[in-house]
Amino acid sequence: MDKQPTRVDVDIRNDISIPEDQLPVEAIEKLKEQLIFTNPQWLENKKRGYWNGKTPEKLYFLKSHNNYLKMPRGFIHQLKSILEPFDLTLVINDQTRILDPVEFQFKGSLYDFQERAVRVILKRKFGVFNCPTGGGKTVVALYCIAKREQPSLIIVHTKELLYQWHKRSKEFLGLDDEQIGLIGDGHFTIGSHVTIAIVNSLYKRSYEVRDHIGFFIVDECHRTPSRTFIEAASAFDSQYMLGLSATPYRRDKLTQVINFYMGGQLINISPQELQVKSRIMKARVIVRRTEFDFDYAVDEDYQAMISALTQDTARVELIVADVLTHAKKDAGIGLVISDRKDHCKAIFNRIAHHDISVRLLTGDIPNRERKAITEELATGDIQILVATSQLIGEGFDLKQLSALF
């Protein structure tokens, strides 16, 4: 008599849980190879000679608890592939959360590439949608919310995106303030239809929110800090999940962690496709040579080099001259970005001496003034915005932007 395949019970809630004694040792070793690996940050610190005291050498996404193996739920398709050669019968017990439907009315329209994206997304319960900035990821997500008819949570990483999603939810779904919850920037309310949360404000209170959510969305998932993202994402057992990303890669080399929790790439819209359709423009890069020089000897000199670079008066004056030339053309908003607040202030102060409508946006600016600046940008009353990259990152909606310095 032929040997019957071994049964493996796979429970899916906020994670994947499998009885450890149902898997062959060889299969467990294969899972370890994929889910336990050296921390890229630890390697980078070691390479640069930095202290690694609080940085773990290994990252563990496979854990054993009470004789069960636990792993992120987005790993399910990879799990099936890994276990396929071992003659196992997987019995999937999907216990993810589905709530009573809520009514939405989508009030926008989709371009053909967006229609193609939603067709793919709605066929799967979870995964990541990659589309360049300007491709309308927000509209696609809101359309999917309307079609899923589930109370939804949208995770963002900045206050600016928190209020941007709030505005778009009103515009495209016709929701009022009572139906939209906000978590972050002093708010903690759960909406009947949509809740928008800053990840740093959410992750310690995820368990207060999860029972109210059937559709879990992470905006700019490649930029969300890995620790807070993991703690927030691993708390939710929503049946539907969607990651939104402008690029499939993370700078910290932990791209696979997004896929572990959100699932693999569902569809990728290329920049070239959007350029052909005139949805985004191809950038024309103009290189400015400067006289700046620095004796860069070792990796430890990097921060000192950046400090010297941002304090170089001739270089600042060259940037300001280019900005003023652009502003005089009256051809849309110019955006000046720097990582250093003092650098931003130096550029802003020089531009402000001219007859130019210019605003400064850094972490030192009070919330009320930030909101006022955002409103001025939307109405086109500002010619030049000088901002730190922490506040103006991917996902910031500025259609009138025509030049970046």
Short mmCIF file of C-alpha atoms in Angstrom, two decimals:
data_model
loop_
_atom_site.label_atom_id
_atom_site.label_comp_id
_atom_site.label_asym_id
_atom_site.label_seq_id
_atom_site.Cartn_x
_atom_site.Cartn_y
_atom_site.Cartn_z
CA MET A 1 0.00 0.00 0.00
CA ASP A 2 1.31 3.42 -0.92
CA LYS A 3 2.26 5.67 1.96
CA GLN A 4 -0.30 8.40 2.57
CA PRO A 5 0.95 12.01 2.61
CA THR A 6 1.49 13.40 6.10
CA ARG A 7 -1.17 15.87 7.20
CA VAL A 8 0.03 19.33 8.22
CA ASP A 9 -2.43 21.69 9.93
CA VAL A 10 -1.79 25.30 8.97
CA ASP A 11 -3.71 27.85 11.04
CA ILE A 12 -3.77 31.42 9.72
CA ARG A 13 -4.77 34.29 12.01
CA ASN A 14 -2.44 37.24 12.57
CA ASP A 15 0.38 34.78 11.84
CA ILE A 16 0.88 31.23 10.52
CA SER A 17 0.94 28.49 13.11
CA ILE A 18 1.99 24.85 12.44
CA PRO A 19 2.44 21.98 14.93
CA GLU A 20 6.17 21.42 15.01
CA ASP A 21 5.88 17.63 15.17
CA GLN A 22 4.00 17.54 11.84
CA LEU A 23 6.99 18.78 9.84
CA PRO A 24 10.09 16.79 8.88
CA VAL A 25 13.38 18.10 10.27
CA GLU A 26 14.57 18.81 6.72
CA ALA A 27 11.52 21.03 6.06
CA ILE A 28 12.12 22.98 9.26
CA GLU A 29 15.73 23.55 8.19
CA LYS A 30 14.51 24.91 4.84
CA LEU A 31 12.19 27.32 6.67
CA LYS A 32 15.05 28.47 8.90
CA GLU A 33 17.16 29.22 5.84
CA GLN A 34 14.49 31.63 4.58
CA LEU A 35 13.24 33.13 7.84
CA ILE A 36 16.37 33.43 9.99
CA PHE A 37 19.24 35.50 8.64
CA THR A 38 22.00 37.93 9.55
CA ASN A 39 20.80 41.47 10.24
CA PRO A 40 21.98 43.80 7.41
CA GLN A 41 22.33 46.65 9.94
CA TRP A 42 24.62 44.51 12.09
CA LEU A 43 26.79 43.78 9.04
CA GLU A 44 26.87 47.45 8.07
CA ASN A 45 27.86 48.50 11.60
CA LYS A 46 30.60 45.87 11.66
CA LYS A 47 31.89 47.02 8.28
CA ARG A 48 32.04 50.65 9.41
CA GLY A 49 33.49 49.82 12.81
CA TYR A 50 30.39 51.01 14.70
CA TRP A 51 29.26 49.63 18.08
CA ASN A 52 26.82 46.74 17.70
CA GLY A 53 25.82 46.45 21.34
CA LYS A 54 22.07 46.95 20.86
CA THR A 55 21.86 45.65 17.29
CA PRO A 56 20.92 41.96 17.05
CA GLU A 57 23.21 39.88 14.86
CA LYS A 58 20.37 37.65 13.67
CA LEU A 59 16.76 38.39 12.71
CA TYR A 60 14.25 35.67 13.55
CA PHE A 61 10.99 35.45 11.62
CA LEU A 62 10.51 31.78 12.48
CA LYS A 63 9.88 31.07 16.15
CA SER A 64 8.89 28.07 18.22
CA HIS A 65 6.19 28.55 20.86
CA ASN A 66 4.43 25.78 22.82
CA ASN A 67 5.46 23.17 20.22
CA TYR A 68 4.11 25.30 17.34
CA LEU A 69 6.15 27.00 14.65
CA LYS A 70 5.12 30.62 14.11
CA MET A 71 5.87 32.74 11.05
CA PRO A 72 4.43 35.89 9.37
CA ARG A 73 1.16 35.23 7.53
CA GLY A 74 2.29 36.82 4.26
CA PHE A 75 4.77 33.94 3.95
CA ILE A 76 2.01 31.42 3.13
CA HIS A 77 2.75 31.12 -0.62
CA GLN A 78 6.48 30.67 0.01
CA LEU A 79 5.62 28.14 2.72
CA LYS A 80 3.64 26.08 0.23
CA SER A 81 6.53 26.13 -2.25
CA ILE A 82 9.07 25.08 0.38
CA LEU A 83 6.94 22.20 1.66
CA GLU A 84 5.90 20.94 -1.79
CA PRO A 85 8.79 18.41 -2.20
CA PHE A 86 8.08 16.75 1.16
CA ASP A 87 4.89 14.84 0.23
CA LEU A 88 2.73 16.71 2.75
CA THR A 89 -0.98 17.50 2.69
CA LEU A 90 -1.51 21.05 3.91
CA VAL A 91 -4.86 21.63 5.60
CA ILE A 92 -5.36 25.40 5.64
CA ASN A 93 -7.54 26.72 8.46
CA ASP A 94 -8.15 30.38 7.59
CA GLN A 95 -9.27 32.17 10.75
CA THR A 96 -8.57 35.68 9.56
CA ARG A 97 -11.08 38.38 10.46
CA ILE A 98 -13.98 39.31 8.20
CA LEU A 99 -16.48 41.82 9.55
CA ASP A 100 -20.03 42.78 8.66
CA PRO A 101 -19.93 44.73 5.38
CA VAL A 102 -20.10 48.51 5.43
CA GLU A 103 -21.35 50.56 2.51
CA PHE A 104 -19.02 52.71 0.44
CA GLN A 105 -19.61 54.74 -2.68
CA PHE A 106 -16.56 55.40 -4.83
CA LYS A 107 -16.82 58.87 -6.34
CA GLY A 108 -13.89 58.90 -8.73
CA SER A 109 -12.75 57.24 -11.93
CA LEU A 110 -9.78 55.06 -12.79
CA TYR A 111 -7.28 55.18 -15.64
CA ASP A 112 -6.78 51.97 -17.62
CA PHE A 113 -3.57 51.00 -15.77
CA GLN A 114 -5.36 51.53 -12.45
CA GLU A 115 -8.27 49.36 -13.61
CA ARG A 116 -5.74 46.66 -14.48
CA ALA A 117 -4.21 46.98 -11.02
CA VAL A 118 -7.50 46.67 -9.11
CA ARG A 119 -8.49 43.60 -11.10
CA VAL A 120 -5.31 41.87 -9.94
CA ILE A 121 -5.51 43.15 -6.35
CA LEU A 122 -9.13 42.14 -5.79
CA LYS A 123 -8.42 38.57 -6.90
CA ARG A 124 -6.01 38.06 -3.98
CA LYS A 125 -6.48 38.52 -0.26
CA PHE A 126 -3.09 40.12 0.29
CA GLY A 127 0.03 41.39 -1.44
CA VAL A 128 1.96 44.51 -2.50
CA PHE A 129 1.08 46.98 -5.26
CA ASN A 130 4.13 48.77 -6.71
CA CYS A 131 3.53 52.00 -8.61
CA PRO A 132 5.66 55.16 -8.99
CA THR A 133 4.81 58.35 -7.15
CA GLY A 134 2.13 60.11 -9.18
CA GLY A 135 0.56 56.86 -10.37
CA GLY A 136 -2.47 57.13 -8.09
CA LYS A 137 -1.82 54.41 -5.48
CA THR A 138 -4.16 56.24 -3.10
CA VAL A 139 -7.06 56.18 -5.55
CA VAL A 140 -6.48 52.48 -6.30
CA ALA A 141 -6.50 51.66 -2.59
CA LEU A 142 -9.67 53.66 -1.96
CA TYR A 143 -11.40 51.89 -4.84
CA CYS A 144 -10.39 48.53 -3.35
CA ILE A 145 -11.74 49.64 0.04
CA ALA A 146 -15.09 50.42 -1.58
CA LYS A 147 -15.17 47.03 -3.30
CA ARG A 148 -14.08 45.03 -0.23
CA GLU A 149 -16.81 46.70 1.88
CA GLN A 150 -14.76 46.16 5.03
CA PRO A 151 -13.85 48.65 7.80
CA SER A 152 -10.32 49.56 6.77
CA LEU A 153 -7.11 50.69 8.44
CA ILE A 154 -4.53 52.72 6.50
CA ILE A 155 -1.07 52.94 8.06
CA VAL A 156 1.17 55.89 7.17
CA HIS A 157 4.51 57.11 8.52
CA THR A 158 4.07 60.92 8.66
CA LYS A 159 1.51 63.44 9.88
CA GLU A 160 1.33 64.96 6.43
CA LEU A 161 0.23 61.63 4.94
CA LEU A 162 -2.26 61.15 7.80
CA TYR A 163 -4.17 64.28 6.77
CA GLN A 164 -3.64 63.69 3.06
CA TRP A 165 -5.40 60.30 3.31
CA HIS A 166 -8.12 61.90 5.43
CA LYS A 167 -8.76 64.44 2.69
CA ARG A 168 -8.73 61.81 -0.09
CA SER A 169 -11.09 59.53 1.87
CA LYS A 170 -13.62 62.33 2.00
CA GLU A 171 -13.11 63.19 -1.66
CA PHE A 172 -13.26 59.70 -3.20
CA LEU A 173 -15.46 57.81 -0.75
CA GLY A 174 -17.77 60.62 0.34
CA LEU A 175 -17.09 59.93 4.02
CA ASP A 176 -17.63 62.43 6.82
CA ASP A 177 -15.53 62.98 9.95
CA GLU A 178 -17.69 60.60 12.00
CA GLN A 179 -16.87 57.75 9.61
CA ILE A 180 -13.11 58.42 9.48
CA GLY A 181 -10.92 57.70 12.50
CA LEU A 182 -7.48 59.20 13.08
CA ILE A 183 -4.64 57.79 15.19
CA GLY A 184 -1.64 60.05 15.70
CA ASP A 185 -0.89 63.77 16.10
CA GLY A 186 -2.97 63.81 19.27
CA HIS A 187 -5.88 61.77 17.87
CA PHE A 188 -7.10 58.31 18.81
CA THR A 189 -10.44 57.52 17.23
CA ILE A 190 -11.56 54.42 15.32
CA GLY A 191 -13.79 55.18 12.34
CA SER A 192 -16.82 53.13 11.35
CA HIS A 193 -15.56 52.94 7.75
CA VAL A 194 -11.91 54.05 7.57
CA THR A 195 -9.20 54.63 10.17
CA ILE A 196 -5.90 56.27 9.27
CA ALA A 197 -2.97 55.79 11.65
CA ILE A 198 0.65 56.90 11.97
CA VAL A 199 2.58 53.69 12.57
CA ASN A 200 4.54 55.08 15.54
CA SER A 201 1.28 56.02 17.27
CA LEU A 202 -0.42 52.73 16.44
CA TYR A 203 1.96 49.91 17.19
CA LYS A 204 1.70 50.03 21.01
CA ARG A 205 -2.12 50.14 20.81
CA SER A 206 -2.70 47.79 17.88
CA TYR A 207 -4.72 45.36 19.97
CA GLU A 208 -7.25 48.09 20.74
CA VAL A 209 -7.86 48.55 17.03
CA ARG A 210 -7.58 45.13 15.40
CA ASP A 211 -11.08 43.84 16.28
CA HIS A 212 -12.55 46.70 14.22
CA ILE A 213 -10.55 46.11 11.01
CA GLY A 214 -11.23 43.80 8.07
CA PHE A 215 -8.88 45.40 5.52
CA PHE A 216 -5.33 46.36 6.52
CA ILE A 217 -3.39 48.75 4.23
CA VAL A 218 0.18 50.03 4.60
CA ASP A 219 1.07 53.12 2.57
CA GLU A 220 4.70 53.52 1.45
CA CYS A 221 5.41 50.13 3.03
CA HIS A 222 9.04 50.19 1.86
CA ARG A 223 9.67 53.26 4.04
CA THR A 224 7.85 52.21 7.20
CA PRO A 225 10.39 51.64 10.03
CA SER A 226 10.94 47.90 10.26
CA ARG A 227 10.52 47.42 14.03
CA THR A 228 7.32 49.45 14.37
CA PHE A 229 5.96 48.01 11.13
CA ILE A 230 6.54 44.45 12.35
CA GLU A 231 4.89 45.07 15.71
CA ALA A 232 1.87 46.73 14.10
CA ALA A 233 1.44 44.32 11.20
CA SER A 234 1.83 41.19 13.31
CA ALA A 235 -1.04 42.28 15.58
CA PHE A 236 -3.70 42.35 12.85
CA ASP A 237 -5.66 39.32 11.64
CA SER A 238 -7.67 41.11 8.92
CA GLN A 239 -8.64 38.84 6.04
CA TYR A 240 -7.46 41.44 3.50
CA MET A 241 -4.09 43.20 3.43
CA LEU A 242 -2.52 45.51 0.87
CA GLY A 243 0.91 47.12 0.79
CA LEU A 244 1.43 50.24 -1.33
CA SER A 245 4.92 51.07 -2.53
CA ALA A 246 6.68 53.34 -5.00
CA THR A 247 9.64 50.97 -5.15
CA PRO A 248 10.02 47.27 -4.39
CA TYR A 249 13.25 47.89 -2.45
CA ARG A 250 14.05 49.05 1.08
CA ARG A 251 17.21 51.01 1.85
CA ASP A 252 17.86 48.89 4.96
CA LYS A 253 18.02 45.73 2.77
CA LEU A 254 14.97 44.25 4.51
CA THR A 255 12.69 44.19 1.47
CA GLN A 256 11.80 40.55 2.16
CA VAL A 257 10.35 41.52 5.56
CA ILE A 258 7.61 43.51 3.80
CA ASN A 259 6.79 40.40 1.76
CA PHE A 260 6.83 38.18 4.86
CA TYR A 261 4.03 40.25 6.40
CA MET A 262 2.13 41.71 3.43
CA GLY A 263 2.71 39.01 0.80
CA GLY A 264 4.52 39.17 -2.52
CA GLN A 265 4.23 41.66 -5.36
CA LEU A 266 0.81 41.59 -7.00
CA ILE A 267 1.46 44.00 -9.84
CA ASN A 268 4.11 46.53 -10.79
CA ILE A 269 3.37 49.66 -12.83
CA SER A 270 6.60 50.94 -14.37
CA PRO A 271 7.60 54.61 -14.59
CA GLN A 272 8.01 54.17 -18.36
CA GLU A 273 4.36 53.16 -18.73
CA LEU A 274 3.17 56.23 -16.85
CA GLN A 275 5.48 58.48 -18.88
CA VAL A 276 4.04 57.12 -22.13
CA LYS A 277 0.54 57.81 -20.82
CA SER A 278 1.63 61.33 -19.70
CA ARG A 279 0.71 60.57 -16.07
CA ILE A 280 4.21 61.47 -14.92
CA MET A 281 7.01 63.32 -16.69
CA LYS A 282 10.51 62.08 -17.34
CA ALA A 283 12.91 64.11 -15.23
CA ARG A 284 15.51 66.26 -16.93
CA VAL A 285 18.58 66.20 -14.70
CA ILE A 286 20.85 69.25 -14.68
CA VAL A 287 24.23 68.76 -12.98
CA ARG A 288 25.85 71.74 -11.25
CA ARG A 289 29.60 71.45 -10.70
CA THR A 290 30.89 73.12 -7.54
CA GLU A 291 34.29 73.90 -6.06
CA PHE A 292 33.51 72.00 -2.84
CA ASP A 293 36.24 69.60 -1.75
CA PHE A 294 36.71 67.43 1.33
CA ASP A 295 39.51 65.15 2.48
CA TYR A 296 37.41 61.99 2.87
CA ALA A 297 39.63 59.27 4.32
CA VAL A 298 37.45 56.76 6.20
CA ASP A 299 33.74 55.97 6.59
CA GLU A 300 33.66 57.85 9.90
CA ASP A 301 34.25 61.07 7.93
CA TYR A 302 30.83 60.90 6.25
CA GLN A 303 28.88 63.02 8.74
CA ALA A 304 31.70 65.56 8.92
CA MET A 305 31.68 65.78 5.12
CA ILE A 306 27.91 66.39 5.02
CA SER A 307 28.25 69.12 7.68
CA ALA A 308 30.97 70.83 5.67
CA LEU A 309 28.94 70.45 2.47
CA THR A 310 25.81 72.09 3.91
CA GLN A 311 27.83 74.93 5.45
CA ASP A 312 29.70 75.76 2.24
CA THR A 313 28.59 79.34 1.47
CA ALA A 314 29.46 79.28 -2.23
CA ARG A 315 27.47 76.09 -2.73
CA VAL A 316 24.45 77.52 -0.90
CA GLU A 317 24.58 80.64 -3.07
CA LEU A 318 24.68 78.49 -6.22
CA ILE A 319 21.55 76.61 -5.08
CA VAL A 320 19.76 79.86 -4.29
CA ALA A 321 20.66 81.35 -7.69
CA ASP A 322 19.14 78.32 -9.47
CA VAL A 323 16.03 78.47 -7.29
CA LEU A 324 15.49 82.19 -8.01
CA THR A 325 15.92 81.60 -11.76
CA HIS A 326 13.23 78.93 -11.63
CA ALA A 327 10.87 81.08 -9.54
CA LYS A 328 11.08 83.96 -12.03
CA LYS A 329 9.87 81.64 -14.80
CA ASP A 330 6.59 81.17 -12.85
CA ALA A 331 6.46 77.56 -14.13
CA GLY A 332 5.13 75.72 -11.10
CA ILE A 333 6.37 75.07 -7.58
CA GLY A 334 10.08 74.50 -6.91
CA LEU A 335 10.97 72.17 -4.04
CA VAL A 336 14.30 72.41 -2.21
CA ILE A 337 15.12 69.37 -0.04
CA SER A 338 17.89 68.78 2.49
CA ASP A 339 18.37 66.38 5.40
CA ARG A 340 19.72 69.20 7.59
CA LYS A 341 17.41 71.78 9.18
CA ASP A 342 20.17 74.40 9.39
CA HIS A 343 20.87 73.94 5.70
CA CYS A 344 17.17 74.46 4.91
CA LYS A 345 17.07 77.60 7.06
CA ALA A 346 20.17 79.06 5.39
CA ILE A 347 18.67 78.57 1.92
CA PHE A 348 15.25 79.84 3.01
CA ASN A 349 16.66 83.00 4.59
CA ARG A 350 18.53 83.93 1.41
CA ILE A 351 15.49 83.34 -0.83
CA ALA A 352 13.22 85.27 1.55
CA HIS A 353 15.18 88.47 0.85
CA HIS A 354 13.81 88.42 -2.69
CA ASP A 355 10.31 89.09 -3.98
CA ILE A 356 9.48 85.37 -3.95
CA SER A 357 6.66 83.50 -2.21
CA VAL A 358 8.68 80.95 -0.21
CA ARG A 359 7.88 78.76 2.80
CA LEU A 360 10.00 76.65 5.17
CA LEU A 361 8.85 73.22 6.34
CA THR A 362 10.91 71.45 9.02
CA GLY A 363 10.20 69.54 12.21
CA ASP A 364 10.49 72.83 14.14
CA ILE A 365 7.43 74.32 12.42
CA PRO A 366 4.26 74.07 14.59
CA ASN A 367 1.49 71.76 13.35
CA ARG A 368 -0.93 74.60 12.69
CA GLU A 369 1.60 76.38 10.49
CA ARG A 370 2.43 73.11 8.67
CA LYS A 371 -1.24 72.62 7.79
CA ALA A 372 -1.48 76.21 6.57
CA ILE A 373 1.55 75.70 4.33
CA THR A 374 0.04 72.49 2.93
CA GLU A 375 -3.16 74.39 2.09
CA GLU A 376 -1.17 77.17 0.39
CA LEU A 377 0.63 74.56 -1.71
CA ALA A 378 -2.69 73.10 -2.83
CA THR A 379 -3.93 76.52 -3.98
CA GLY A 380 -0.68 77.36 -5.79
CA ASP A 381 0.05 80.41 -3.62
CA ILE A 382 3.63 79.29 -2.98
CA GLN A 383 6.44 79.48 -5.55
CA ILE A 384 9.20 77.77 -3.56
CA LEU A 385 9.07 75.29 -0.67
CA VAL A 386 12.21 74.52 1.33
CA ALA A 387 11.81 71.36 3.40
CA THR A 388 13.58 68.52 5.17
CA SER A 389 13.34 65.14 3.49
CA GLN A 390 11.77 63.69 6.65
CA LEU A 391 8.68 65.84 6.09
CA ILE A 392 8.58 65.77 2.31
CA GLY A 393 9.08 62.17 1.31
CA GLU A 394 7.52 59.78 -1.14
CA GLY A 395 3.76 59.96 -1.04
CA PHE A 396 3.55 63.72 -0.51
CA ASP A 397 0.96 64.95 -2.99
CA LEU A 398 2.11 68.05 -4.90
CA LYS A 399 0.83 68.06 -8.46
CA GLN A 400 2.15 71.57 -9.19
CA LEU A 401 5.74 70.50 -8.50
CA SER A 402 7.94 71.29 -11.49
CA ALA A 403 11.51 71.42 -10.17
CA LEU A 404 13.51 69.72 -7.43
CA PHE A 405 16.73 71.10 -5.95
#
